[in-house]
PDB file of C-alpha atoms and ligand atoms in Angstrom:
ATOM      1  CA  MET A   1      99.558 166.155  57.740  1.00 90.00           C
ATOM      2  CA  THR A   2     100.220 168.985  55.298  1.00 96.00           C
ATOM      3  CA  LYS A   3     101.060 172.418  56.697  1.00 98.00           C
ATOM      4  CA  ILE A   4     101.802 175.055  54.113  1.00 98.00           C
ATOM      5  CA  LEU A   5     103.613 178.382  54.285  1.00 98.00           C
ATOM      6  CA  ILE A   6     103.042 180.836  51.423  1.00 98.00           C
ATOM      7  CA  THR A   7     105.506 183.707  51.159  1.00 98.00           C
ATOM      8  CA  GLY A   8     104.451 186.694  49.081  1.00 97.00           C
ATOM      9  CA  ALA A   9     100.858 185.885  50.055  1.00 97.00           C
ATOM     10  CA  THR A  10      99.733 189.480  49.578  1.00 96.00           C
ATOM     11  CA  GLY A  11     100.987 189.588  45.981  1.00 96.00           C
ATOM     12  CA  GLN A  12      99.200 189.027  42.688  1.00 97.00           C
ATOM     13  CA  ILE A  13      99.470 185.227  42.681  1.00 98.00           C
ATOM     14  CA  GLY A  14      99.782 184.711  46.454  1.00 97.00           C
ATOM     15  CA  SER A  15      96.532 186.455  47.339  1.00 96.00           C
ATOM     16  CA  GLU A  16      94.547 184.019  45.172  1.00 97.00           C
ATOM     17  CA  LEU A  17      96.669 180.891  45.647  1.00 98.00           C
ATOM     18  CA  THR A  18      96.332 181.210  49.443  1.00 98.00           C
ATOM     19  CA  LEU A  19      92.537 180.989  49.198  1.00 98.00           C
ATOM     20  CA  VAL A  20      92.653 178.008  46.823  1.00 98.00           C
ATOM     21  CA  LEU A  21      95.092 176.111  49.060  1.00 98.00           C
ATOM     22  CA  ARG A  22      92.958 176.906  52.122  1.00 98.00           C
ATOM     23  CA  GLU A  23      89.936 175.425  50.341  1.00 98.00           C
ATOM     24  CA  LYS A  24      91.935 172.289  49.655  1.00 98.00           C
ATOM     25  CA  TYR A  25      93.864 171.794  52.893  1.00 98.00           C
ATOM     26  CA  GLY A  26      91.779 173.743  55.436  1.00 98.00           C
ATOM     27  CA  GLY A  27      92.279 177.368  56.443  1.00 98.00           C
ATOM     28  CA  GLU A  28      94.301 176.690  59.581  1.00 98.00           C
ATOM     29  CA  ASN A  29      96.792 174.540  57.627  1.00 98.00           C
ATOM     30  CA  VAL A  30      97.852 177.307  55.249  1.00 98.00           C
ATOM     31  CA  VAL A  31      99.915 180.106  56.776  1.00 98.00           C
ATOM     32  CA  ALA A  32      99.968 183.221  54.624  1.00 98.00           C
ATOM     33  CA  ALA A  33     103.095 185.349  54.982  1.00 97.00           C
ATOM     34  CA  GLY A  34     103.688 188.806  53.600  1.00 94.00           C
ATOM     35  CA  HIS A  35     105.747 191.840  54.397  1.00 86.00           C
ATOM     36  CA  LYS A  36     102.708 194.117  54.511  1.00 76.00           C
ATOM     37  CA  LYS A  37     101.285 194.733  57.970  1.00 72.00           C
ATOM     38  CA  SER A  38      97.717 195.253  56.741  1.00 69.00           C
ATOM     39  CA  PRO A  39      96.893 192.638  54.108  1.00 77.00           C
ATOM     40  CA  ASN A  40      93.617 192.067  52.297  1.00 84.00           C
ATOM     41  CA  PRO A  41      91.028 191.115  54.989  1.00 89.00           C
ATOM     42  CA  ARG A  42      90.230 187.865  53.131  1.00 90.00           C
ATOM     43  CA  LEU A  43      93.760 186.612  53.852  1.00 93.00           C
ATOM     44  CA  VAL A  44      93.363 187.312  57.560  1.00 93.00           C
ATOM     45  CA  ASP A  45      89.767 186.074  57.864  1.00 95.00           C
ATOM     46  CA  THR A  46      90.325 182.653  56.264  1.00 97.00           C
ATOM     47  CA  GLY A  47      93.438 181.470  58.154  1.00 97.00           C
ATOM     48  CA  PRO A  48      96.683 182.481  59.861  1.00 97.00           C
ATOM     49  CA  PHE A  49      98.623 185.489  58.577  1.00 96.00           C
ATOM     50  CA  VAL A  50     102.177 186.344  59.627  1.00 96.00           C
ATOM     51  CA  THR A  51     104.417 189.266  58.741  1.00 96.00           C
ATOM     52  CA  LEU A  52     107.641 187.937  57.270  1.00 97.00           C
ATOM     53  CA  ASP A  53     110.713 189.283  55.494  1.00 97.00           C
ATOM     54  CA  VAL A  54     112.183 186.407  53.487  1.00 98.00           C
ATOM     55  CA  THR A  55     115.671 187.938  53.623  1.00 98.00           C
ATOM     56  CA  ASP A  56     115.634 187.353  57.405  1.00 98.00           C
ATOM     57  CA  ARG A  57     116.576 183.683  57.708  1.00 98.00           C
ATOM     58  CA  ALA A  58     116.142 183.502  61.489  1.00 98.00           C
ATOM     59  CA  GLN A  59     112.615 184.896  61.260  1.00 98.00           C
ATOM     60  CA  LEU A  60     111.785 182.482  58.433  1.00 98.00           C
ATOM     61  CA  GLU A  61     113.117 179.536  60.427  1.00 98.00           C
ATOM     62  CA  ARG A  62     111.115 180.557  63.514  1.00 98.00           C
ATOM     63  CA  THR A  63     107.933 180.762  61.437  1.00 98.00           C
ATOM     64  CA  VAL A  64     108.539 177.355  59.832  1.00 98.00           C
ATOM     65  CA  ARG A  65     109.275 175.658  63.165  1.00 98.00           C
ATOM     66  CA  GLU A  66     106.472 177.349  65.075  1.00 98.00           C
ATOM     67  CA  HIS A  67     103.824 176.313  62.538  1.00 98.00           C
ATOM     68  CA  ARG A  68     105.403 172.879  61.814  1.00 98.00           C
ATOM     69  CA  ILE A  69     105.469 173.682  58.099  1.00 98.00           C
ATOM     70  CA  THR A  70     105.821 170.730  55.669  1.00 98.00           C
ATOM     71  CA  GLU A  71     105.522 172.597  52.327  1.00 98.00           C
ATOM     72  CA  ILE A  72     106.497 176.091  51.211  1.00 99.00           C
ATOM     73  CA  TYR A  73     105.073 178.008  48.257  1.00 99.00           C
ATOM     74  CA  HIS A  74     107.737 180.655  47.927  1.00 98.00           C
ATOM     75  CA  LEU A  75     106.235 183.526  45.936  1.00 98.00           C
ATOM     76  CA  ALA A  76     107.896 186.577  47.506  1.00 98.00           C
ATOM     77  CA  ALA A  77     109.882 188.327  44.759  1.00 98.00           C
ATOM     78  CA  ILE A  78     110.741 191.578  43.034  1.00 98.00           C
ATOM     79  CA  LEU A  79     109.516 191.618  39.411  1.00 98.00           C
ATOM     80  CA  SER A  80     111.436 192.586  36.279  1.00 98.00           C
ATOM     81  CA  ALA A  81     110.775 196.324  35.931  1.00 98.00           C
ATOM     82  CA  THR A  82     111.316 197.101  39.621  1.00 98.00           C
ATOM     83  CA  GLY A  83     114.368 194.871  39.443  1.00 98.00           C
ATOM     84  CA  GLU A  84     115.897 197.073  36.727  1.00 98.00           C
ATOM     85  CA  GLN A  85     115.252 200.153  38.836  1.00 98.00           C
ATOM     86  CA  ASN A  86     116.669 198.525  41.947  1.00 98.00           C
ATOM     87  CA  PRO A  87     118.931 195.601  41.014  1.00 98.00           C
ATOM     88  CA  ASP A  88     120.366 195.372  44.526  1.00 98.00           C
ATOM     89  CA  LEU A  89     116.915 194.887  46.043  1.00 98.00           C
ATOM     90  CA  ALA A  90     116.029 192.314  43.359  1.00 98.00           C
ATOM     91  CA  TRP A  91     119.170 190.315  44.117  1.00 98.00           C
ATOM     92  CA  ARG A  92     118.572 190.381  47.868  1.00 98.00           C
ATOM     93  CA  VAL A  93     114.875 189.517  47.839  1.00 98.00           C
ATOM     94  CA  ASN A  94     114.992 187.011  44.974  1.00 98.00           C
ATOM     95  CA  MET A  95     118.330 185.278  45.629  1.00 98.00           C
ATOM     96  CA  GLU A  96     118.722 185.515  49.392  1.00 98.00           C
ATOM     97  CA  GLY A  97     115.006 184.863  49.836  1.00 98.00           C
ATOM     98  CA  LEU A  98     115.118 181.646  47.802  1.00 98.00           C
ATOM     99  CA  TYR A  99     118.390 180.538  49.363  1.00 98.00           C
ATOM    100  CA  ASN A 100     116.927 181.069  52.837  1.00 98.00           C
ATOM    101  CA  VAL A 101     113.799 179.108  51.939  1.00 98.00           C
ATOM    102  CA  LEU A 102     115.828 176.176  50.579  1.00 98.00           C
ATOM    103  CA  GLU A 103     118.233 176.166  53.513  1.00 98.00           C
ATOM    104  CA  VAL A 104     115.504 176.411  56.136  1.00 98.00           C
ATOM    105  CA  ALA A 105     113.587 173.667  54.302  1.00 98.00           C
ATOM    106  CA  ARG A 106     116.639 171.399  54.333  1.00 98.00           C
ATOM    107  CA  GLN A 107     117.356 172.047  58.002  1.00 98.00           C
ATOM    108  CA  THR A 108     113.808 171.725  59.303  1.00 98.00           C
ATOM    109  CA  GLY A 109     112.668 168.798  57.160  1.00 94.00           C
ATOM    110  CA  VAL A 110     110.194 170.659  54.944  1.00 98.00           C
ATOM    111  CA  ARG A 111     109.349 168.106  52.256  1.00 94.00           C
ATOM    112  CA  ARG A 112     108.158 170.102  49.261  1.00 98.00           C
ATOM    113  CA  ILE A 113     108.679 173.532  47.724  1.00 98.00           C
ATOM    114  CA  PHE A 114     106.875 175.386  44.951  1.00 99.00           C
ATOM    115  CA  TRP A 115     108.788 178.258  43.370  1.00 99.00           C
ATOM    116  CA  PRO A 116     107.767 180.345  40.350  1.00 98.00           C
ATOM    117  CA  SER A 117     110.372 180.910  37.683  1.00 98.00           C
ATOM    118  CA  SER A 118     109.576 183.069  34.673  1.00 98.00           C
ATOM    119  CA  ILE A 119     109.855 183.616  30.934  1.00 98.00           C
ATOM    120  CA  ALA A 120     112.478 186.157  32.071  1.00 98.00           C
ATOM    121  CA  VAL A 121     115.025 183.292  32.219  1.00 98.00           C
ATOM    122  CA  PHE A 122     115.212 183.623  28.427  1.00 98.00           C
ATOM    123  CA  GLY A 123     117.149 186.362  26.676  1.00 98.00           C
ATOM    124  CA  PRO A 124     117.925 187.904  23.302  1.00 98.00           C
ATOM    125  CA  LYS A 125     119.912 184.847  22.161  1.00 98.00           C
ATOM    126  CA  THR A 126     117.021 182.457  22.904  1.00 98.00           C
ATOM    127  CA  PRO A 127     114.704 181.454  20.015  1.00 98.00           C
ATOM    128  CA  ARG A 128     111.707 183.775  20.492  1.00 98.00           C
ATOM    129  CA  ASP A 129     109.037 181.630  18.858  1.00 98.00           C
ATOM    130  CA  ASN A 130     107.921 178.365  20.376  1.00 98.00           C
ATOM    131  CA  THR A 131     110.756 178.710  22.902  1.00 98.00           C
ATOM    132  CA  PRO A 132     111.817 175.195  23.931  1.00 98.00           C
ATOM    133  CA  GLN A 133     112.076 173.806  27.454  1.00 98.00           C
ATOM    134  CA  ASP A 134     115.815 173.207  27.019  1.00 98.00           C
ATOM    135  CA  THR A 135     117.377 176.245  25.400  1.00 98.00           C
ATOM    136  CA  ILE A 136     119.772 179.170  25.893  1.00 98.00           C
ATOM    137  CA  LEU A 137     119.211 180.893  29.249  1.00 98.00           C
ATOM    138  CA  SER A 138     121.094 184.183  29.034  1.00 97.00           C
ATOM    139  CA  PRO A 139     118.800 186.928  30.357  1.00 98.00           C
ATOM    140  CA  THR A 140     119.768 190.587  30.324  1.00 98.00           C
ATOM    141  CA  THR A 141     117.722 191.697  33.353  1.00 98.00           C
ATOM    142  CA  MET A 142     118.629 191.313  37.026  1.00 98.00           C
ATOM    143  CA  TYR A 143     115.239 189.646  37.540  1.00 98.00           C
ATOM    144  CA  GLY A 144     116.038 187.095  34.823  1.00 98.00           C
ATOM    145  CA  ILE A 145     119.482 186.469  36.293  1.00 98.00           C
ATOM    146  CA  THR A 146     117.936 185.717  39.694  1.00 98.00           C
ATOM    147  CA  LYS A 147     115.457 183.352  38.038  1.00 98.00           C
ATOM    148  CA  VAL A 148     118.166 181.409  36.151  1.00 98.00           C
ATOM    149  CA  ALA A 149     120.356 181.192  39.257  1.00 98.00           C
ATOM    150  CA  GLY A 150     117.238 180.247  41.233  1.00 98.00           C
ATOM    151  CA  GLU A 151     116.427 177.390  38.855  1.00 98.00           C
ATOM    152  CA  LEU A 152     119.966 176.054  39.211  1.00 98.00           C
ATOM    153  CA  LEU A 153     119.771 176.364  42.979  1.00 98.00           C
ATOM    154  CA  CYS A 154     116.465 174.470  43.080  1.00 98.00           C
ATOM    155  CA  GLU A 155     117.962 171.702  40.931  1.00 98.00           C
ATOM    156  CA  TYR A 156     120.986 171.574  43.225  1.00 98.00           C
ATOM    157  CA  TYR A 157     118.857 171.156  46.354  1.00 98.00           C
ATOM    158  CA  HIS A 158     116.913 168.424  44.663  1.00 98.00           C
ATOM    159  CA  ARG A 159     119.995 166.538  43.476  1.00 98.00           C
ATOM    160  CA  ARG A 160     122.101 167.034  46.582  1.00 98.00           C
ATOM    161  CA  TYR A 161     119.504 166.889  49.377  1.00 97.00           C
ATOM    162  CA  GLY A 162     116.526 165.204  47.749  1.00 97.00           C
ATOM    163  CA  LEU A 163     114.276 168.230  48.360  1.00 98.00           C
ATOM    164  CA  ASP A 164     111.137 167.972  46.211  1.00 98.00           C
ATOM    165  CA  VAL A 165     111.315 171.429  44.598  1.00 98.00           C
ATOM    166  CA  ARG A 166     108.979 172.102  41.669  1.00 98.00           C
ATOM    167  CA  GLY A 167     108.444 175.240  39.643  1.00 98.00           C
ATOM    168  CA  LEU A 168     106.931 176.843  36.569  1.00 99.00           C
ATOM    169  CA  ARG A 169     108.321 179.411  34.164  1.00 99.00           C
ATOM    170  CA  PHE A 170     105.276 181.630  34.312  1.00 98.00           C
ATOM    171  CA  PRO A 171     104.448 183.998  31.471  1.00 98.00           C
ATOM    172  CA  GLY A 172     102.695 187.304  32.248  1.00 98.00           C
ATOM    173  CA  ILE A 173      99.854 186.565  34.666  1.00 98.00           C
ATOM    174  CA  ILE A 174      96.566 188.400  34.111  1.00 98.00           C
ATOM    175  CA  SER A 175      94.173 188.664  37.032  1.00 98.00           C
ATOM    176  CA  SER A 176      91.266 190.702  38.347  1.00 98.00           C
ATOM    177  CA  GLU A 177      91.825 190.606  42.115  1.00 96.00           C
ATOM    178  CA  THR A 178      95.290 191.860  43.132  1.00 95.00           C
ATOM    179  CA  PRO A 179      97.215 193.933  40.583  1.00 94.00           C
ATOM    180  CA  PRO A 180     100.790 192.858  39.799  1.00 93.00           C
ATOM    181  CA  GLY A 181     103.521 195.189  40.959  1.00 88.00           C
ATOM    182  CA  GLY A 182     106.541 196.184  38.926  1.00 96.00           C
ATOM    183  CA  GLY A 183     106.468 193.663  36.084  1.00 98.00           C
ATOM    184  CA  THR A 184     106.980 194.158  32.348  1.00 98.00           C
ATOM    185  CA  THR A 185     103.734 192.381  31.535  1.00 98.00           C
ATOM    186  CA  ASP A 186     101.673 194.660  33.840  1.00 98.00           C
ATOM    187  CA  TYR A 187     100.204 196.543  30.843  1.00 98.00           C
ATOM    188  CA  ALA A 188      98.082 193.464  30.082  1.00 98.00           C
ATOM    189  CA  VAL A 189      96.376 193.948  33.468  1.00 98.00           C
ATOM    190  CA  GLU A 190      96.377 197.766  33.740  1.00 98.00           C
ATOM    191  CA  ILE A 191      94.595 198.063  30.383  1.00 98.00           C
ATOM    192  CA  PHE A 192      91.513 196.303  31.837  1.00 98.00           C
ATOM    193  CA  TYR A 193      91.304 198.602  34.861  1.00 98.00           C
ATOM    194  CA  ALA A 194      91.356 201.608  32.514  1.00 98.00           C
ATOM    195  CA  ALA A 195      88.697 200.078  30.236  1.00 98.00           C
ATOM    196  CA  VAL A 196      86.329 199.311  33.136  1.00 98.00           C
ATOM    197  CA  ARG A 197      86.854 202.744  34.698  1.00 97.00           C
ATOM    198  CA  GLY A 198      86.007 204.333  31.348  1.00 98.00           C
ATOM    199  CA  GLU A 199      89.454 205.926  31.040  1.00 98.00           C
ATOM    200  CA  PRO A 200      91.887 205.881  28.100  1.00 98.00           C
ATOM    201  CA  TYR A 201      95.030 203.774  28.539  1.00 98.00           C
ATOM    202  CA  THR A 202      98.623 204.656  27.736  1.00 98.00           C
ATOM    203  CA  CYS A 203     100.461 201.415  27.061  1.00 98.00           C
ATOM    204  CA  PHE A 204     104.189 201.279  27.874  1.00 98.00           C
ATOM    205  CA  VAL A 205     105.080 198.831  25.085  1.00 98.00           C
ATOM    206  CA  ARG A 206     104.666 199.125  21.296  1.00 98.00           C
ATOM    207  CA  PRO A 207     101.406 197.840  19.763  1.00 98.00           C
ATOM    208  CA  ASP A 208     103.240 194.994  17.985  1.00 98.00           C
ATOM    209  CA  THR A 209     104.797 193.638  21.206  1.00 98.00           C
ATOM    210  CA  VAL A 210     103.860 189.972  21.573  1.00 98.00           C
ATOM    211  CA  LEU A 211     104.401 188.183  24.885  1.00 98.00           C
ATOM    212  CA  PRO A 212     103.168 184.912  26.382  1.00 98.00           C
ATOM    213  CA  MET A 213     100.420 185.330  28.998  1.00 98.00           C
ATOM    214  CA  MET A 214      98.143 183.288  31.218  1.00 98.00           C
ATOM    215  CA  TYR A 215      94.860 184.005  33.022  1.00 99.00           C
ATOM    216  CA  MET A 216      94.910 183.492  36.788  1.00 98.00           C
ATOM    217  CA  PRO A 217      92.615 180.414  36.907  1.00 98.00           C
ATOM    218  CA  ASP A 218      95.097 178.668  34.593  1.00 99.00           C
ATOM    219  CA  CYS A 219      98.012 179.843  36.740  1.00 99.00           C
ATOM    220  CA  LEU A 220      96.358 178.341  39.832  1.00 98.00           C
ATOM    221  CA  LYS A 221      95.449 175.161  37.964  1.00 98.00           C
ATOM    222  CA  ALA A 222      99.004 174.713  36.661  1.00 98.00           C
ATOM    223  CA  THR A 223     100.441 175.192  40.144  1.00 98.00           C
ATOM    224  CA  LEU A 224      98.116 172.650  41.754  1.00 98.00           C
ATOM    225  CA  ARG A 225      98.527 170.117  38.915  1.00 98.00           C
ATOM    226  CA  LEU A 226     102.307 170.302  39.047  1.00 98.00           C
ATOM    227  CA  MET A 227     102.346 169.888  42.825  1.00 98.00           C
ATOM    228  CA  GLU A 228      99.965 166.908  42.585  1.00 98.00           C
ATOM    229  CA  ALA A 229     101.961 165.247  39.774  1.00 98.00           C
ATOM    230  CA  ASP A 230     103.523 161.826  40.243  1.00 97.00           C
ATOM    231  CA  PRO A 231     107.204 162.536  41.018  1.00 96.00           C
ATOM    232  CA  ALA A 232     108.268 159.563  38.889  1.00 96.00           C
ATOM    233  CA  ARG A 233     106.866 161.330  35.808  1.00 97.00           C
ATOM    234  CA  LEU A 234     108.717 164.610  36.251  1.00 98.00           C
ATOM    235  CA  ARG A 235     111.635 164.915  33.856  1.00 98.00           C
ATOM    236  CA  TYR A 236     112.277 168.492  34.991  1.00 98.00           C
ATOM    237  CA  ARG A 237     112.071 170.453  38.231  1.00 98.00           C
ATOM    238  CA  ILE A 238     110.972 173.658  36.477  1.00 98.00           C
ATOM    239  CA  TYR A 239     108.617 173.588  33.471  1.00 99.00           C
ATOM    240  CA  ASN A 240     107.724 175.927  30.621  1.00 98.00           C
ATOM    241  CA  VAL A 241     103.999 176.755  30.701  1.00 98.00           C
ATOM    242  CA  THR A 242     101.856 179.132  28.701  1.00 98.00           C
ATOM    243  CA  GLY A 243      98.232 180.060  28.181  1.00 98.00           C
ATOM    244  CA  MET A 244      98.154 182.331  25.109  1.00 98.00           C
ATOM    245  CA  SER A 245     100.220 184.879  23.193  1.00 98.00           C
ATOM    246  CA  PHE A 246      98.984 188.167  21.756  1.00 98.00           C
ATOM    247  CA  SER A 247     100.249 191.604  20.807  1.00 98.00           C
ATOM    248  CA  ALA A 248      99.321 194.661  22.866  1.00 98.00           C
ATOM    249  CA  GLU A 249      97.243 195.847  19.909  1.00 98.00           C
ATOM    250  CA  GLU A 250      95.348 192.544  19.622  1.00 98.00           C
ATOM    251  CA  LEU A 251      94.531 192.790  23.326  1.00 98.00           C
ATOM    252  CA  ALA A 252      93.284 196.356  22.919  1.00 98.00           C
ATOM    253  CA  ARG A 253      91.089 195.334  19.937  1.00 98.00           C
ATOM    254  CA  GLU A 254      89.601 192.415  21.834  1.00 98.00           C
ATOM    255  CA  ILE A 255      88.679 194.760  24.705  1.00 98.00           C
ATOM    256  CA  GLN A 256      87.284 197.356  22.261  1.00 98.00           C
ATOM    257  CA  LYS A 257      84.877 194.729  20.870  1.00 98.00           C
ATOM    258  CA  ARG A 258      83.246 194.706  24.319  1.00 98.00           C
ATOM    259  CA  VAL A 259      84.002 198.283  25.411  1.00 98.00           C
ATOM    260  CA  PRO A 260      83.339 200.430  22.329  1.00 96.00           C
ATOM    261  CA  GLY A 261      85.077 203.774  22.398  1.00 96.00           C
ATOM    262  CA  PHE A 262      87.899 202.554  24.667  1.00 98.00           C
ATOM    263  CA  ARG A 263      91.033 204.459  23.601  1.00 98.00           C
ATOM    264  CA  VAL A 264      94.614 203.194  23.809  1.00 98.00           C
ATOM    265  CA  GLN A 265      97.802 205.060  22.960  1.00 98.00           C
ATOM    266  CA  TYR A 266     101.332 203.708  23.007  1.00 98.00           C
ATOM    267  CA  LYS A 267     104.323 205.308  24.703  1.00 98.00           C
ATOM    268  CA  PRO A 268     107.060 202.689  25.025  1.00 98.00           C
ATOM    269  CA  ASP A 269     109.463 203.199  27.941  1.00 98.00           C
ATOM    270  CA  PHE A 270     112.411 201.215  29.372  1.00 98.00           C
ATOM    271  CA  ARG A 271     110.167 198.171  29.744  1.00 98.00           C
ATOM    272  CA  GLN A 272     110.070 197.807  25.946  1.00 98.00           C
ATOM    273  CA  HIS A 273     113.698 196.612  26.013  1.00 98.00           C
ATOM    274  CA  ILE A 274     112.819 193.979  28.569  1.00 98.00           C
ATOM    275  CA  ALA A 275     109.811 192.816  26.536  1.00 98.00           C
ATOM    276  CA  ASP A 276     111.958 192.654  23.385  1.00 98.00           C
ATOM    277  CA  SER A 277     114.372 190.275  25.113  1.00 98.00           C
ATOM    278  CA  TRP A 278     111.638 187.760  26.007  1.00 98.00           C
ATOM    279  CA  PRO A 279     109.935 185.040  23.933  1.00 98.00           C
ATOM    280  CA  ARG A 280     106.786 185.649  21.898  1.00 98.00           C
ATOM    281  CA  THR A 281     105.453 182.106  22.218  1.00 98.00           C
ATOM    282  CA  ILE A 282     106.371 179.170  24.461  1.00 98.00           C
ATOM    283  CA  ASP A 283     106.604 175.442  23.809  1.00 98.00           C
ATOM    284  CA  ASP A 284     105.111 173.812  26.899  1.00 98.00           C
ATOM    285  CA  SER A 285     104.902 170.277  25.483  1.00 98.00           C
ATOM    286  CA  ALA A 286     107.034 168.811  28.308  1.00 98.00           C
ATOM    287  CA  ALA A 287     104.453 170.032  30.864  1.00 98.00           C
ATOM    288  CA  ARG A 288     101.637 168.630  28.698  1.00 98.00           C
ATOM    289  CA  GLU A 289     103.340 165.248  28.396  1.00 98.00           C
ATOM    290  CA  ASP A 290     104.603 164.865  31.971  1.00 98.00           C
ATOM    291  CA  TRP A 291     101.671 166.108  34.051  1.00 98.00           C
ATOM    292  CA  GLY A 292      98.835 166.771  31.651  1.00 98.00           C
ATOM    293  CA  TRP A 293      99.052 170.556  31.406  1.00 98.00           C
ATOM    294  CA  LYS A 294      96.365 172.230  29.290  1.00 98.00           C
ATOM    295  CA  PRO A 295      95.153 175.837  29.664  1.00 98.00           C
ATOM    296  CA  ASP A 296      91.436 176.667  29.674  1.00 98.00           C
ATOM    297  CA  TYR A 297      91.640 180.314  28.591  1.00 98.00           C
ATOM    298  CA  ASP A 298      92.488 181.839  25.222  1.00 98.00           C
ATOM    299  CA  LEU A 299      92.441 185.581  24.455  1.00 98.00           C
ATOM    300  CA  PRO A 300      88.673 186.111  23.885  1.00 98.00           C
ATOM    301  CA  LYS A 301      87.676 183.951  26.863  1.00 98.00           C
ATOM    302  CA  MET A 302      90.166 185.691  29.154  1.00 99.00           C
ATOM    303  CA  VAL A 303      89.076 189.178  28.036  1.00 98.00           C
ATOM    304  CA  GLU A 304      85.429 188.336  28.636  1.00 98.00           C
ATOM    305  CA  ALA A 305      86.151 186.915  32.105  1.00 98.00           C
ATOM    306  CA  MET A 306      88.374 189.848  33.101  1.00 98.00           C
ATOM    307  CA  LEU A 307      85.797 192.451  32.083  1.00 98.00           C
ATOM    308  CA  VAL A 308      82.999 190.639  33.921  1.00 98.00           C
ATOM    309  CA  ALA A 309      85.114 190.255  37.090  1.00 98.00           C
ATOM    310  CA  LEU A 310      86.316 193.863  37.129  1.00 98.00           C
ATOM    311  CA  GLN A 311      82.853 195.200  36.349  1.00 98.00           C
ATOM    312  CA  LYS A 312      81.574 193.359  39.437  1.00 98.00           C
ATOM    313  CA  ARG A 313      84.368 194.839  41.534  1.00 97.00           C
ATOM    314  CA  LYS A 314      83.466 198.274  40.207  1.00 97.00           C
ATOM    315  CA  GLU A 315      79.814 197.760  41.166  1.00 97.00           C
ATOM    316  CA  ARG A 316      80.930 196.794  44.672  1.00 96.00           C
ATOM    317  CA  GLY A 317      82.821 200.083  44.833  1.00 95.00           C
ATOM    318  CA  GLU A 318      86.256 198.429  44.840  1.00 93.00           C
ATOM    319  CA  LEU A 319      87.627 200.225  41.768  1.00 90.00           C
TER     320      LEU A 319
HETATM  321  N1  LIG B 401     105.317 189.123  34.788  1.00 83.30           N
HETATM  322  C1  LIG B 401     106.701 189.103  35.153  1.00 83.30           C
HETATM  323  C2  LIG B 401     107.329 190.427  34.901  1.00 83.30           C
HETATM  324  O1  LIG B 401     106.887 191.089  34.010  1.00 83.30           O
HETATM  325  C3  LIG B 401     107.423 188.056  34.380  1.00 83.30           C
HETATM  326  O2  LIG B 401     107.825 187.041  35.217  1.00 83.30           O
HETATM  327  O3  LIG B 401     108.272 190.780  35.538  1.00 83.30           O
END
């Protein structure tokens, strides 16, 4: 019997992953946990919701025992830009949170963990094009440091305690339901909201900034595929994955093809430095070979889907 706990369930990925896992395992078997007291009604209507602070190990352990949890999808985290503004908070939430999840899992007999890593594990010394799976991990952000340390911690728990921890180095995730909060790749989501609202957009990175990205359906597909993969085939605990890479200007042009007259200006801020330290394109061949990873969305297909989804939300009065 599978009983899942999702931390960070109110976040960008969590809010959609919760619903997909509830479809698959049954609503009552997927406990959504977030620190917000009033989450999106869909999270509350489709299964159990608990308020949880992942830095509180006792509270986490109580939740896991009470609901007889067998798998944890640990998504609660502070993203890169917020992490630079509040490094102490990023360390506590990202490091203590993950450590608590792994420790509670070990002590209570939770069998499997999913944990998102990030392209932020790479740094200025890493090759920026076609960044390999095995390469230099020397990030310059607190967020990236917590992700590198987190990867090592996950590998340790696997080696030492046999915990089945799996993860993905996600690129920027683009989605139409819950906006991301405090990431460097947020411009690639914000730009769509502006376009659909009929407003101009001021982008916080230069037009020539290229970063790896992925559309949410691919993010959900990658997560499920990895968790379903035959353990004997996994050469790594944490895999590179990517969907597409484009510059901010290419994204703006692709939107302008469908929203004529949409205006974008560029005012780079501190997030430009973070973006400049990350890869432009990712080599995800290990994921393709080991568990059949293949994205469905490229830039034009993603832009089309995003505009259609946000337009519908606008018509429903949600934007
Ligand atoms: N999208 C994330 C961020 O920008 C990267 O993991 O922080």
